[in-house]
Tab-separated table of C-alpha atoms in Angstrom:
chain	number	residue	atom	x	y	z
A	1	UNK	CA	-57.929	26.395	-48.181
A	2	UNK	CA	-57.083	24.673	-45.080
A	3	UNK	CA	-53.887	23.167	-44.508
A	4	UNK	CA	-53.705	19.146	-44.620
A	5	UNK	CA	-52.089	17.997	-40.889
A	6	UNK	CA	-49.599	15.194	-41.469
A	7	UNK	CA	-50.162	12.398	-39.648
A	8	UNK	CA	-48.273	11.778	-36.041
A	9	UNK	CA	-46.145	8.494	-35.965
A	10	UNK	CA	-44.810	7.342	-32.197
A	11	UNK	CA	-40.856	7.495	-32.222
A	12	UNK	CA	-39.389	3.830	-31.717
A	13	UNK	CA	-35.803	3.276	-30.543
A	14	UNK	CA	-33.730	0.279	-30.473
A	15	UNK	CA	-32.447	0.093	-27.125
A	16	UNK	CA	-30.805	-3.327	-27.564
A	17	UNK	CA	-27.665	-1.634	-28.672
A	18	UNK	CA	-27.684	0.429	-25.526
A	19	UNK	CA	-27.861	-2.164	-23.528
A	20	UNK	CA	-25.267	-4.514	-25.209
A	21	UNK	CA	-22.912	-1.142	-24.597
A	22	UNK	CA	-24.206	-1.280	-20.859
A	23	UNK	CA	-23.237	-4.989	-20.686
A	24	UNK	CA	-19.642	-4.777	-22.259
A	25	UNK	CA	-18.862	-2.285	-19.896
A	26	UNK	CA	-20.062	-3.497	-16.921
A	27	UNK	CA	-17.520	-6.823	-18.275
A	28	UNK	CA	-15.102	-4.861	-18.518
A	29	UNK	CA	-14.852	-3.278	-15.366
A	30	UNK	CA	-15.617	-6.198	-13.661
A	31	UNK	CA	-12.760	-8.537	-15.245
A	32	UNK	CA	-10.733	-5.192	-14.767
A	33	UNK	CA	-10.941	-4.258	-11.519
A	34	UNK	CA	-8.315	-4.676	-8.723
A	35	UNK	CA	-9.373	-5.986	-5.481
A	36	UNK	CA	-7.248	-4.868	-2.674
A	37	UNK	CA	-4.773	-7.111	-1.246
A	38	UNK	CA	-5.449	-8.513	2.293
A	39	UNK	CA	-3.679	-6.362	4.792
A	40	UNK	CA	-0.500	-8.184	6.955
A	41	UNK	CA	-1.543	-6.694	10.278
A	42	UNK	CA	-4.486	-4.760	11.213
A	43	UNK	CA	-4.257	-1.446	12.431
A	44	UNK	CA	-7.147	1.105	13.366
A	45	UNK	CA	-5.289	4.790	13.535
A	46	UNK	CA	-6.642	7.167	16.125
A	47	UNK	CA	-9.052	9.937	15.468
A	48	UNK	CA	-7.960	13.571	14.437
A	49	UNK	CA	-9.054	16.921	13.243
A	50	UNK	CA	-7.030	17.020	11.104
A	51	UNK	CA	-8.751	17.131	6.990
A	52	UNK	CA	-5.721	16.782	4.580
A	53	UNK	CA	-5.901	13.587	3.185
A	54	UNK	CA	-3.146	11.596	1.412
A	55	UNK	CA	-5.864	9.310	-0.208
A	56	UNK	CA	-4.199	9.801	-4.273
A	57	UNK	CA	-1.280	10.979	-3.626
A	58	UNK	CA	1.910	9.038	-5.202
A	59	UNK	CA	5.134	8.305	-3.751
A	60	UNK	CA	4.137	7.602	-0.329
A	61	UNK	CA	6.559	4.970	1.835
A	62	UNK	CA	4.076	4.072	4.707
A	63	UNK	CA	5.241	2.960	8.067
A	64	UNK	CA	2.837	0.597	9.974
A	65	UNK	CA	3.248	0.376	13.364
A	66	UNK	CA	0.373	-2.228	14.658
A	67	UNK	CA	-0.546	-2.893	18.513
A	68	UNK	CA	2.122	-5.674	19.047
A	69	UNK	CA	4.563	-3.224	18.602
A	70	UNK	CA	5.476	-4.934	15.185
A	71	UNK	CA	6.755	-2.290	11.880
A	72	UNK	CA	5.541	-3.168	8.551
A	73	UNK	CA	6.501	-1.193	5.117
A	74	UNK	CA	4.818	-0.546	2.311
A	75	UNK	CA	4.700	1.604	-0.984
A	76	UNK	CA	2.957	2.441	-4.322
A	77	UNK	CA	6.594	3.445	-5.507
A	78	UNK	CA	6.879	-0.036	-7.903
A	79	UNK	CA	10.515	1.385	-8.392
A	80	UNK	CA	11.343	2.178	-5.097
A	81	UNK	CA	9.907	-1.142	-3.681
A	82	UNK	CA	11.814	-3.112	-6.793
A	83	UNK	CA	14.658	-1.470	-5.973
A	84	UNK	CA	14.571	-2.336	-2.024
A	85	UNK	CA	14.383	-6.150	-2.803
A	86	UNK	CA	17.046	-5.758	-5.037
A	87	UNK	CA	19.335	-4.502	-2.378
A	88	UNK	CA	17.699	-6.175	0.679
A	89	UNK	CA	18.546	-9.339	-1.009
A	90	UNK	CA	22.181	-8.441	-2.280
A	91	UNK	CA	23.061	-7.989	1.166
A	92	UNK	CA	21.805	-10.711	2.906
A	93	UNK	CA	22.782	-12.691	-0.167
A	94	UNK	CA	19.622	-14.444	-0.701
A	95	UNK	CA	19.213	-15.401	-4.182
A	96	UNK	CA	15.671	-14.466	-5.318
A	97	UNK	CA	14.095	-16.302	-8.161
A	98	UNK	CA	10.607	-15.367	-10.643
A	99	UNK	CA	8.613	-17.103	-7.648
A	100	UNK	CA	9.252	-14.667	-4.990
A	101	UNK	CA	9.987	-12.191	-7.026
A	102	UNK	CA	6.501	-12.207	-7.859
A	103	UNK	CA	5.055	-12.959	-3.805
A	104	UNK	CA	7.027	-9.889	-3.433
A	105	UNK	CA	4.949	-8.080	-5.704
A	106	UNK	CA	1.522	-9.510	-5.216
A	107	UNK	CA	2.417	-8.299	-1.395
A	108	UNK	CA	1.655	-5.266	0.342
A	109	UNK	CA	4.591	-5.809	2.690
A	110	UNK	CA	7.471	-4.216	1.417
A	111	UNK	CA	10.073	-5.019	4.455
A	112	UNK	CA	11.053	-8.037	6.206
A	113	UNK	CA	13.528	-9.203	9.080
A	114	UNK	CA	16.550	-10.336	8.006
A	115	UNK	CA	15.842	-13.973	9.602
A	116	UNK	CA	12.654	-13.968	7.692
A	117	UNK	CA	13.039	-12.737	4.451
A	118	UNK	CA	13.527	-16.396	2.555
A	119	UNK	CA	10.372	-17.874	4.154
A	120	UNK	CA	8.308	-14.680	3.402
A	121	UNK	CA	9.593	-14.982	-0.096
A	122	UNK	CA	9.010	-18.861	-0.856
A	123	UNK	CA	5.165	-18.863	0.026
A	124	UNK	CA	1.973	-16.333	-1.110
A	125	UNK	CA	1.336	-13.439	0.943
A	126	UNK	CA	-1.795	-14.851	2.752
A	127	UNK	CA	0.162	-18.107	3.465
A	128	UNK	CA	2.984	-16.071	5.010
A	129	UNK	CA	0.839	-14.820	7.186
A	130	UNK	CA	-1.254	-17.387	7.685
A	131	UNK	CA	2.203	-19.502	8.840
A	132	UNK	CA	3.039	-16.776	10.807
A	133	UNK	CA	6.338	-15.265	9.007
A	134	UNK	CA	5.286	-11.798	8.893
A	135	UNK	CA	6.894	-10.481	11.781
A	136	UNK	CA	7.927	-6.606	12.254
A	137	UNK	CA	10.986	-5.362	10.927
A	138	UNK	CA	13.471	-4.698	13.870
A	139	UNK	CA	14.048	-1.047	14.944
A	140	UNK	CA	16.303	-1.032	17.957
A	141	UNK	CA	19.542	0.275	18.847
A	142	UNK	CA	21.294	-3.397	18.841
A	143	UNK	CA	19.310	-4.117	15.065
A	144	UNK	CA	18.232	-1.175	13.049
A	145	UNK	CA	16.881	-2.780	10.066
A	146	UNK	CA	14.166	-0.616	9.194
A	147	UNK	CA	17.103	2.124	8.609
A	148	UNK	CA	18.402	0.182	5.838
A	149	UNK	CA	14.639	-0.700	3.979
A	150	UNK	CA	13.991	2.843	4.382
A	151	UNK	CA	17.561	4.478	3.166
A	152	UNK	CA	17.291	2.059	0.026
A	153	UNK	CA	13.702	3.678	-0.584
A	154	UNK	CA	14.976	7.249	-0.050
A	155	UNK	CA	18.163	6.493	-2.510
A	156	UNK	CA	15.727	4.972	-5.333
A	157	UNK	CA	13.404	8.330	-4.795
A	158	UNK	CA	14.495	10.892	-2.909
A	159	UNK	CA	10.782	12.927	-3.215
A	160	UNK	CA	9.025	9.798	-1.844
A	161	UNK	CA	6.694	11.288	1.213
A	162	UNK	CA	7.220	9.308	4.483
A	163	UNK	CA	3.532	8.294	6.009
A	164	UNK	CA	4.000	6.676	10.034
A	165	UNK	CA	0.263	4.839	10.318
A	166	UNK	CA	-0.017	3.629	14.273
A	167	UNK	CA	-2.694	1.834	15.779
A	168	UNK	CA	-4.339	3.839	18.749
A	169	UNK	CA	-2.893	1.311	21.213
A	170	UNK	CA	0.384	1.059	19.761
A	171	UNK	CA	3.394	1.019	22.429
A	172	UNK	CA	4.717	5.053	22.136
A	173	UNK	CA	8.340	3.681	22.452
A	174	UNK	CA	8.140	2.419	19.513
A	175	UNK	CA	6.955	5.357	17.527
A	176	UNK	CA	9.944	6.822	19.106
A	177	UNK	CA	12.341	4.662	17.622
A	178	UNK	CA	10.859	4.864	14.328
A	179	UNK	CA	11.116	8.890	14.323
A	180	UNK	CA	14.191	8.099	15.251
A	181	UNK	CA	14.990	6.105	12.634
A	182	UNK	CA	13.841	8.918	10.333
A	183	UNK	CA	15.379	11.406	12.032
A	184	UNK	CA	18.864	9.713	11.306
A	185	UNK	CA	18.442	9.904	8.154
A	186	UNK	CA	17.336	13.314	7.975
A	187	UNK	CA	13.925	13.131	7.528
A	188	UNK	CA	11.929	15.173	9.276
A	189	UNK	CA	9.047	16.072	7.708
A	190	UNK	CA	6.571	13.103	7.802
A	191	UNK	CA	2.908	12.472	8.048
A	192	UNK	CA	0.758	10.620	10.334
A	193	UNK	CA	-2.214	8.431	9.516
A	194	UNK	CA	-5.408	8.925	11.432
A	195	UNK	CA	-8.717	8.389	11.051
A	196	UNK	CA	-11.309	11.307	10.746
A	197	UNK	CA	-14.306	10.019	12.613
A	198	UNK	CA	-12.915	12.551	15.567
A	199	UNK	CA	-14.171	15.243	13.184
A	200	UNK	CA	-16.095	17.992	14.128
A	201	UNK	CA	-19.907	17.320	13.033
């Protein structure tokens, strides 16, 4: 007797659940995401061999060092740069309210100049430098202040890595008294930025 063949039915999914999933996520990482904050100077390192990359790592006080000749700090330590305002502030005794407490942290800029550090504070990052308060912090023998942003770093974490990011036209005195102004402190093991298009192809 032969066998009775049951019928074929087609296979119909509901894809409007997938895509309602596809939707809420793309929301999600959309209202989510952080854009990067505009950058005070710019600076375009020179070219290197050189393949470690510090692109991830945590606890990295960078040291900007842009074609004027100006120094800028910054940090992903939130501690480290919380506790550098804190000081900063105590000792040039300016009082620092929620306001610029929270410029401070919407900034990338970590340091200031003494002179400076009110006006920086009062206004939004982009309109301090759009007003033109973001000057370098000063780094000569007469008015080391850079010593002082980067000793209250080291105190508030001592592992923090030390990263000295130049622009290729930057004035080489300058890097000299910043690896000085390391080197005072003890710190001698410290990482330059570059940028890898001088890789080998």
């Amino acid at each position: 007797m032969p066998k009775v063949k049951a019928k074929r039915q087609s296979v119909s999914l509901d894809m409007t659940a997938m895509c309602d999933v596809a939707f809420l996520l793309l929301t999600f990482f959309m209202l989510t995401a952080k854009f990067k904050p505009e950058e005070a100077v710019t600076i375009v390192p020179p070219s290197s061999i050189s393949e470690k990359t510090i692109t991830g790592e945590k606890g990295i006080l960078t040291i900007s060092v842009s074609p004027e000749g100006g120094i800028y700090l910054g940090t992903d330590d939130k501690a480290a740069k919380d506790y550098m305002l804190e000081r900063m502030a105590n000792r040039l005794s300016v009082p620092v309210s929620a306001e610029m407490k929270k410029n401070y942290d919407a900034s990338e800029i970590v340091g200031y100049p003494a002179g400076a550090m009110r006006q920086v504070l009062s206004v939004k990052p982009s309109d301090a430098k759009a007003k033109g308060y973001l000057k370098g912090i000063p780094c000569d023998s007469a008015n080391n202040e850079l010593f002082l942003w980067v000793s209250y770093a080291k105190i508030s974490n001592p592992g923090l890595k030390v990263a000295i990011k130049g622009d290729a036209n930057s004035n080489y005195k300058v890097f000299n008294q910043v690896v000085g102004t390391l080197q005072e402190q003890n710190i001698n093991t410290f990482q330059l930025v570059t940028s890898p298009e001088g890789k080998p192809q």
